[in-house]
PDB file of C-alpha atoms in Angstrom:
ATOM      1  CA  VAL A  15       0.000   0.000   0.000  1.00  0.00           C
ATOM      2  CA  LYS A  16       1.456   3.362  -0.992  1.00  0.00           C
ATOM      3  CA  LEU A  17       1.288   5.697   2.003  1.00  0.00           C
ATOM      4  CA  ASN A  18       2.349   9.049   0.516  1.00  0.00           C
ATOM      5  CA  ASP A  19      -0.591  10.576  -1.364  1.00  0.00           C
ATOM      6  CA  ASP A  20       1.259  13.155  -3.480  1.00  0.00           C
ATOM      7  CA  THR A  21       1.655  12.862  -7.243  1.00  0.00           C
ATOM      8  CA  SER A  22       4.934  14.796  -7.445  1.00  0.00           C
ATOM      9  CA  ARG A  23       8.318  13.356  -8.381  1.00  0.00           C
ATOM     10  CA  GLY A  24       9.744  14.114  -4.944  1.00  0.00           C
ATOM     11  CA  ASN A  25      11.245  11.251  -2.988  1.00  0.00           C
ATOM     12  CA  GLN A  26       9.945   9.851   0.301  1.00  0.00           C
ATOM     13  CA  ARG A  27      12.531   8.266   2.610  1.00  0.00           C
ATOM     14  CA  SER A  28      13.333   7.009   6.124  1.00  0.00           C
ATOM     15  CA  PRO A  29       9.948   5.587   7.207  1.00  0.00           C
ATOM     16  CA  ARG A  30       9.256   4.758  10.849  1.00  0.00           C
ATOM     17  CA  LEU A  31       6.226   3.108  12.476  1.00  0.00           C
ATOM     18  CA  SER A  32       4.469   2.924  15.826  1.00  0.00           C
ATOM     19  CA  ARG A  33       1.511   0.720  16.781  1.00  0.00           C
ATOM     20  CA  ARG A  34      -1.106   0.780  19.538  1.00  0.00           C
ATOM     21  CA  GLY A  35      -3.751  -1.906  19.106  1.00  0.00           C
ATOM     22  CA  SER A  36      -5.320  -1.389  15.689  1.00  0.00           C
ATOM     23  CA  GLN A  37      -3.849   2.128  15.423  1.00  0.00           C
ATOM     24  CA  ILE A  38      -0.723   2.479  13.311  1.00  0.00           C
ATOM     25  CA  ALA A  39       1.208   5.700  12.719  1.00  0.00           C
ATOM     26  CA  ALA A  40       3.773   6.088   9.937  1.00  0.00           C
ATOM     27  CA  ILE A  41       6.227   8.953   9.520  1.00  0.00           C
ATOM     28  CA  TRP A  42       8.861   9.738   6.886  1.00  0.00           C
ATOM     29  CA  THR A  43      10.907  12.475   5.196  1.00  0.00           C
ATOM     30  CA  ASP A  44       9.257  13.897   2.096  1.00  0.00           C
ATOM     31  CA  GLU A  45      10.498  16.094  -0.766  1.00  0.00           C
ATOM     32  CA  ARG A  46       7.107  17.116  -2.187  1.00  0.00           C
ATOM     33  CA  ALA A  47       7.037  20.619  -0.686  1.00  0.00           C
ATOM     34  CA  ALA A  48      10.530  22.015  -1.254  1.00  0.00           C
ATOM     35  CA  GLY A  49      12.567  19.373  -3.062  1.00  0.00           C
ATOM     36  CA  ALA A  50      15.648  17.393  -2.112  1.00  0.00           C
ATOM     37  CA  GLU A  51      17.475  20.319  -0.477  1.00  0.00           C
ATOM     38  CA  ALA A  52      14.700  21.008   2.049  1.00  0.00           C
ATOM     39  CA  PRO A  53      12.751  17.819   2.830  1.00  0.00           C
ATOM     40  CA  GLN A  54       9.943  17.946   5.375  1.00  0.00           C
ATOM     41  CA  VAL A  55       8.416  15.323   7.671  1.00  0.00           C
ATOM     42  CA  TYR A  56       4.992  13.880   6.849  1.00  0.00           C
ATOM     43  CA  SER A  57       2.816  11.243   8.499  1.00  0.00           C
ATOM     44  CA  ALA A  58      -0.169   9.023   7.850  1.00  0.00           C
ATOM     45  CA  LEU A  59      -2.441   7.236  10.330  1.00  0.00           C
ATOM     46  CA  SER A  60      -4.432   4.007  10.145  1.00  0.00           C
ATOM     47  CA  SER A  61      -7.173   2.979  12.575  1.00  0.00           C
ATOM     48  CA  ASP A  62      -7.735  -0.511  11.144  1.00  0.00           C
ATOM     49  CA  GLY A  63      -4.358  -2.184  11.459  1.00  0.00           C
ATOM     50  CA  GLY A  64      -2.957  -0.762   8.235  1.00  0.00           C
ATOM     51  CA  GLN A  65      -5.723  -1.843   5.856  1.00  0.00           C
ATOM     52  CA  THR A  66      -6.581   1.777   5.062  1.00  0.00           C
ATOM     53  CA  TRP A  67      -4.731   5.036   5.703  1.00  0.00           C
ATOM     54  CA  GLY A  68      -5.825   8.629   6.204  1.00  0.00           C
ATOM     55  CA  ALA A  69      -4.601  11.649   4.300  1.00  0.00           C
ATOM     56  CA  ASN A  70      -0.972  12.662   4.700  1.00  0.00           C
ATOM     57  CA  GLN A  71      -0.304  15.310   7.335  1.00  0.00           C
ATOM     58  CA  ARG A  72       2.707  17.606   7.341  1.00  0.00           C
ATOM     59  CA  VAL A  73       4.473  17.340  10.715  1.00  0.00           C
ATOM     60  CA  SER A  74       7.423  19.749  10.439  1.00  0.00           C
ATOM     61  CA  ASN A  75       7.010  23.479   9.725  1.00  0.00           C
ATOM     62  CA  PRO A  76       3.219  23.169   9.354  1.00  0.00           C
ATOM     63  CA  ALA A  77       2.875  26.835   8.392  1.00  0.00           C
ATOM     64  CA  GLY A  78       5.115  26.237   5.372  1.00  0.00           C
ATOM     65  CA  GLY A  79       8.539  27.160   6.741  1.00  0.00           C
ATOM     66  CA  SER A  80      11.560  26.238   4.647  1.00  0.00           C
ATOM     67  CA  ASP A  81      13.802  24.745   7.355  1.00  0.00           C
ATOM     68  CA  SER A  82      14.776  21.197   6.383  1.00  0.00           C
ATOM     69  CA  ALA A  83      13.497  18.345   8.541  1.00  0.00           C
ATOM     70  CA  THR A  84      15.070  14.882   8.639  1.00  0.00           C
ATOM     71  CA  GLU A  85      15.433  11.706  10.734  1.00  0.00           C
ATOM     72  CA  PRO A  86      11.823  11.391  11.959  1.00  0.00           C
ATOM     73  CA  ALA A  87      10.673   9.212  14.844  1.00  0.00           C
ATOM     74  CA  ILE A  88       7.157   8.456  16.102  1.00  0.00           C
ATOM     75  CA  ALA A  89       5.621   6.760  19.155  1.00  0.00           C
ATOM     76  CA  PHE A  90       2.254   6.142  20.795  1.00  0.00           C
ATOM     77  CA  ALA A  91       2.066   6.659  24.547  1.00  0.00           C
ATOM     78  CA  PRO A  92       0.072   4.120  26.623  1.00  0.00           C
ATOM     79  CA  ASP A  93      -2.788   6.622  27.000  1.00  0.00           C
ATOM     80  CA  GLY A  94      -3.068   7.003  23.222  1.00  0.00           C
ATOM     81  CA  MET A  95      -1.183  10.280  22.827  1.00  0.00           C
ATOM     82  CA  LEU A  96       0.986  10.290  19.713  1.00  0.00           C
ATOM     83  CA  PHE A  97       4.313  12.126  19.513  1.00  0.00           C
ATOM     84  CA  ALA A  98       6.743  12.755  16.663  1.00  0.00           C
ATOM     85  CA  ALA A  99      10.342  13.974  16.765  1.00  0.00           C
ATOM     86  CA  TRP A 100      12.803  15.030  14.079  1.00  0.00           C
ATOM     87  CA  ALA A 101      16.007  16.975  13.391  1.00  0.00           C
ATOM     88  CA  GLN A 102      15.154  20.457  12.101  1.00  0.00           C
ATOM     89  CA  HIS A 103      17.941  22.216  10.203  1.00  0.00           C
ATOM     90  CA  ASN A 104      18.367  25.991  10.179  1.00  0.00           C
ATOM     91  CA  GLY A 105      17.765  26.169   6.451  1.00  0.00           C
ATOM     92  CA  GLY A 106      19.168  23.534   4.075  1.00  0.00           C
ATOM     93  CA  LEU A 107      20.387  20.034   4.855  1.00  0.00           C
ATOM     94  CA  THR A 108      23.979  21.111   5.488  1.00  0.00           C
ATOM     95  CA  GLN A 109      23.000  23.621   8.188  1.00  0.00           C
ATOM     96  CA  PRO A 110      23.091  22.914  11.950  1.00  0.00           C
ATOM     97  CA  ALA A 111      20.040  21.153  13.342  1.00  0.00           C
ATOM     98  CA  ASP A 112      18.000  21.133  16.539  1.00  0.00           C
ATOM     99  CA  ILE A 113      15.697  18.430  17.846  1.00  0.00           C
ATOM    100  CA  PHE A 114      11.997  19.240  17.558  1.00  0.00           C
ATOM    101  CA  ALA A 115       8.876  17.348  18.610  1.00  0.00           C
ATOM    102  CA  ALA A 116       5.129  17.660  18.088  1.00  0.00           C
ATOM    103  CA  ARG A 117       1.962  16.052  19.448  1.00  0.00           C
ATOM    104  CA  TRP A 118      -1.024  14.832  17.433  1.00  0.00           C
ATOM    105  CA  ASN A 119      -4.206  16.571  18.650  1.00  0.00           C
ATOM    106  CA  GLY A 120      -6.668  14.385  16.772  1.00  0.00           C
ATOM    107  CA  ALA A 121      -6.789  16.537  13.674  1.00  0.00           C
ATOM    108  CA  ALA A 122      -3.292  17.944  13.124  1.00  0.00           C
ATOM    109  CA  TRP A 123       0.217  18.050  14.542  1.00  0.00           C
ATOM    110  CA  ALA A 124       0.430  20.722  17.242  1.00  0.00           C
ATOM    111  CA  ASN A 125       2.773  21.952  19.980  1.00  0.00           C
ATOM    112  CA  GLN A 126       5.853  22.041  17.749  1.00  0.00           C
ATOM    113  CA  GLN A 127       8.622  22.644  20.282  1.00  0.00           C
ATOM    114  CA  ARG A 128      12.374  22.507  20.408  1.00  0.00           C
ATOM    115  CA  VAL A 129      13.503  19.619  22.624  1.00  0.00           C
ATOM    116  CA  ASP A 130      17.257  20.152  23.071  1.00  0.00           C
ATOM    117  CA  ALA A 131      18.616  22.998  25.197  1.00  0.00           C
ATOM    118  CA  ALA A 132      21.944  23.396  23.396  1.00  0.00           C
ATOM    119  CA  PRO A 133      23.180  26.871  22.439  1.00  0.00           C
ATOM    120  CA  PRO A 134      21.884  28.227  19.100  1.00  0.00           C
ATOM    121  CA  ARG A 135      23.332  26.694  15.923  1.00  0.00           C
ATOM    122  CA  VAL A 136      24.824  23.676  17.712  1.00  0.00           C
ATOM    123  CA  ARG A 137      24.223  20.434  15.858  1.00  0.00           C
ATOM    124  CA  ALA A 138      21.783  17.931  17.405  1.00  0.00           C
ATOM    125  CA  VAL A 139      20.741  14.949  15.262  1.00  0.00           C
ATOM    126  CA  GLU A 140      19.472  11.349  15.184  1.00  0.00           C
ATOM    127  CA  PRO A 141      16.488  11.601  17.536  1.00  0.00           C
ATOM    128  CA  ALA A 142      15.037   8.421  19.019  1.00  0.00           C
ATOM    129  CA  LEU A 143      11.578   8.410  20.605  1.00  0.00           C
ATOM    130  CA  ALA A 144       9.872   6.010  23.034  1.00  0.00           C
ATOM    131  CA  ALA A 145       6.887   6.182  25.372  1.00  0.00           C
ATOM    132  CA  GLY A 146       5.739   4.068  28.320  1.00  0.00           C
ATOM    133  CA  ASP A 147       4.259   4.375  31.780  1.00  0.00           C
ATOM    134  CA  ALA A 148       7.376   6.301  32.878  1.00  0.00           C
ATOM    135  CA  GLY A 149       6.688   9.014  30.281  1.00  0.00           C
ATOM    136  CA  ILE A 150       7.572  10.125  26.782  1.00  0.00           C
ATOM    137  CA  PHE A 151      11.299  10.348  26.025  1.00  0.00           C
ATOM    138  CA  VAL A 152      13.439  11.690  23.198  1.00  0.00           C
ATOM    139  CA  ALA A 153      17.169  10.948  22.957  1.00  0.00           C
ATOM    140  CA  TRP A 154      19.649  12.350  20.452  1.00  0.00           C
ATOM    141  CA  GLN A 155      23.276  12.824  19.399  1.00  0.00           C
ATOM    142  CA  ASP A 156      24.517  16.244  20.528  1.00  0.00           C
ATOM    143  CA  TYR A 157      27.583  18.256  19.481  1.00  0.00           C
ATOM    144  CA  ARG A 158      27.550  21.098  22.036  1.00  0.00           C
ATOM    145  CA  ALA A 159      30.918  19.818  23.384  1.00  0.00           C
ATOM    146  CA  GLY A 160      32.558  20.045  19.952  1.00  0.00           C
ATOM    147  CA  ALA A 161      32.463  18.554  16.479  1.00  0.00           C
ATOM    148  CA  SER A 162      34.670  15.609  17.515  1.00  0.00           C
ATOM    149  CA  ASN A 163      33.013  14.988  20.882  1.00  0.00           C
ATOM    150  CA  ALA A 164      29.388  14.013  20.287  1.00  0.00           C
ATOM    151  CA  ASP A 165      27.386  13.188  23.420  1.00  0.00           C
ATOM    152  CA  ILE A 166      24.057  11.542  24.162  1.00  0.00           C
ATOM    153  CA  TYR A 167      21.316  13.673  25.672  1.00  0.00           C
ATOM    154  CA  ALA A 168      17.685  12.867  26.413  1.00  0.00           C
ATOM    155  CA  ALA A 169      14.555  14.777  27.430  1.00  0.00           C
ATOM    156  CA  ARG A 170      11.266  13.784  29.066  1.00  0.00           C
ATOM    157  CA  TRP A 171       7.868  15.342  28.358  1.00  0.00           C
ATOM    158  CA  ASN A 172       6.561  17.163  31.459  1.00  0.00           C
ATOM    159  CA  GLY A 173       3.070  17.845  30.145  1.00  0.00           C
ATOM    160  CA  SER A 174       3.852  21.180  28.553  1.00  0.00           C
ATOM    161  CA  GLY A 175       7.511  21.021  27.522  1.00  0.00           C
ATOM    162  CA  TRP A 176      10.695  18.956  27.570  1.00  0.00           C
ATOM    163  CA  ASP A 177      13.095  18.510  30.492  1.00  0.00           C
ATOM    164  CA  GLU A 178      16.611  17.782  29.234  1.00  0.00           C
ATOM    165  CA  VAL A 179      18.992  15.420  31.070  1.00  0.00           C
ATOM    166  CA  PRO A 180      22.506  14.452  29.867  1.00  0.00           C
ATOM    167  CA  VAL A 181      23.088  10.713  29.484  1.00  0.00           C
ATOM    168  CA  ALA A 182      26.672  10.175  28.261  1.00  0.00           C
ATOM    169  CA  THR A 183      29.140  13.078  28.044  1.00  0.00           C
ATOM    170  CA  GLN A 184      32.463  11.244  28.287  1.00  0.00           C
ATOM    171  CA  PRO A 185      35.420  12.113  26.021  1.00  0.00           C
ATOM    172  CA  GLY A 186      35.180  10.520  22.613  1.00  0.00           C
ATOM    173  CA  MET A 187      32.168  10.065  20.383  1.00  0.00           C
ATOM    174  CA  GLN A 188      28.844   8.857  21.807  1.00  0.00           C
ATOM    175  CA  THR A 189      26.502   8.350  18.860  1.00  0.00           C
ATOM    176  CA  GLY A 190      23.503   6.493  17.427  1.00  0.00           C
ATOM    177  CA  PRO A 191      21.002   6.457  20.323  1.00  0.00           C
ATOM    178  CA  ALA A 192      18.231   3.841  20.496  1.00  0.00           C
ATOM    179  CA  LEU A 193      15.353   3.988  22.995  1.00  0.00           C
ATOM    180  CA  ALA A 194      12.855   1.410  24.250  1.00  0.00           C
ATOM    181  CA  ALA A 195      10.090   1.689  26.850  1.00  0.00           C
ATOM    182  CA  ALA A 196       7.811  -0.957  28.347  1.00  0.00           C
ATOM    183  CA  GLY A 197       5.702  -0.453  31.452  1.00  0.00           C
ATOM    184  CA  GLY A 198       7.712   1.673  33.861  1.00  0.00           C
ATOM    185  CA  ARG A 199      11.082   0.788  32.336  1.00  0.00           C
ATOM    186  CA  VAL A 200      13.004   2.887  29.823  1.00  0.00           C
ATOM    187  CA  ARG A 201      16.329   1.813  28.332  1.00  0.00           C
ATOM    188  CA  LEU A 202      18.714   3.792  26.160  1.00  0.00           C
ATOM    189  CA  ALA A 203      21.595   2.300  24.173  1.00  0.00           C
ATOM    190  CA  TRP A 204      24.271   3.943  22.004  1.00  0.00           C
ATOM    191  CA  GLN A 205      27.673   3.541  20.345  1.00  0.00           C
ATOM    192  CA  ASP A 206      30.508   4.755  22.548  1.00  0.00           C
ATOM    193  CA  ALA A 207      34.182   5.386  21.688  1.00  0.00           C
ATOM    194  CA  ARG A 208      35.371   6.428  25.169  1.00  0.00           C
ATOM    195  CA  ALA A 209      37.876   3.527  25.202  1.00  0.00           C
ATOM    196  CA  GLY A 210      39.203   4.306  21.739  1.00  0.00           C
ATOM    197  CA  SER A 211      37.105   1.831  19.771  1.00  0.00           C
ATOM    198  CA  GLN A 212      33.354   1.616  19.263  1.00  0.00           C
ATOM    199  CA  ASP A 213      31.491  -0.248  22.015  1.00  0.00           C
ATOM    200  CA  ILE A 214      27.811  -0.493  22.894  1.00  0.00           C
ATOM    201  CA  PHE A 215      26.684   1.129  26.135  1.00  0.00           C
ATOM    202  CA  SER A 216      23.307   1.248  27.842  1.00  0.00           C
ATOM    203  CA  ALA A 217      21.606   3.288  30.596  1.00  0.00           C
ATOM    204  CA  THR A 218      18.297   2.959  32.463  1.00  0.00           C
ATOM    205  CA  TRP A 219      15.877   5.723  33.474  1.00  0.00           C
ATOM    206  CA  GLN A 220      15.716   5.934  37.273  1.00  0.00           C
ATOM    207  CA  GLY A 221      12.825   8.315  37.796  1.00  0.00           C
ATOM    208  CA  ASN A 222      14.713  11.604  37.796  1.00  0.00           C
ATOM    209  CA  GLY A 223      17.818  10.828  35.783  1.00  0.00           C
ATOM    210  CA  TRP A 224      19.741   8.141  33.931  1.00  0.00           C
ATOM    211  CA  SER A 225      21.984   5.484  35.430  1.00  0.00           C
ATOM    212  CA  ALA A 226      25.671   5.537  34.610  1.00  0.00           C
ATOM    213  CA  GLY A 227      26.335   3.970  31.229  1.00  0.00           C
ATOM    214  CA  SER A 228      27.414   0.338  31.328  1.00  0.00           C
ATOM    215  CA  GLN A 229      29.161  -1.526  28.524  1.00  0.00           C
ATOM    216  CA  VAL A 230      26.965  -4.144  26.841  1.00  0.00           C
ATOM    217  CA  ASN A 231      29.432  -5.957  24.573  1.00  0.00           C
TER     218      ASN A 231
END
């Protein structure tokens, strides 16, 4: 089933899915609005397990802004709320990016907010999104400590905004975050070069912060 409903020659890439019962949400990057140099994030929803899909909804820059949006993520919360996150570039694809998120209000994507608290024009990319009984979480790869010292940061939805908490800020590159939530547990994993080679580390949400990272491999 083709999910994007445009008839343009623009490409659609990087799809992600979330499921809650018979509800399925899909999200992807889409070139229909501004071409390959300024893709946006679009979504489609199904209420019957993916047999049929609603009209595409623009998630990023809903008023028609030209900032590029890439690397989308999407997740249902246990109570049915639906959140999306993405990297929003300050202009074209080569420009610095911030992490943004939005919430589905039943008819459109609303509450577009910046998630990361880095200084302006600092690169933040590769958002991961997960939701469970402990809350809604976004994690990302953050370059506020320098271009060769990426760190892992995360933020939790507080009901009206995002509370940022650092996860891994050791020397060396911490990259590629992955999040999972089930019940009251939230786990975060990433690639970590603190020892000079790439290892896999993981941390657990402890209610008001993250545990120290522990090596998995």
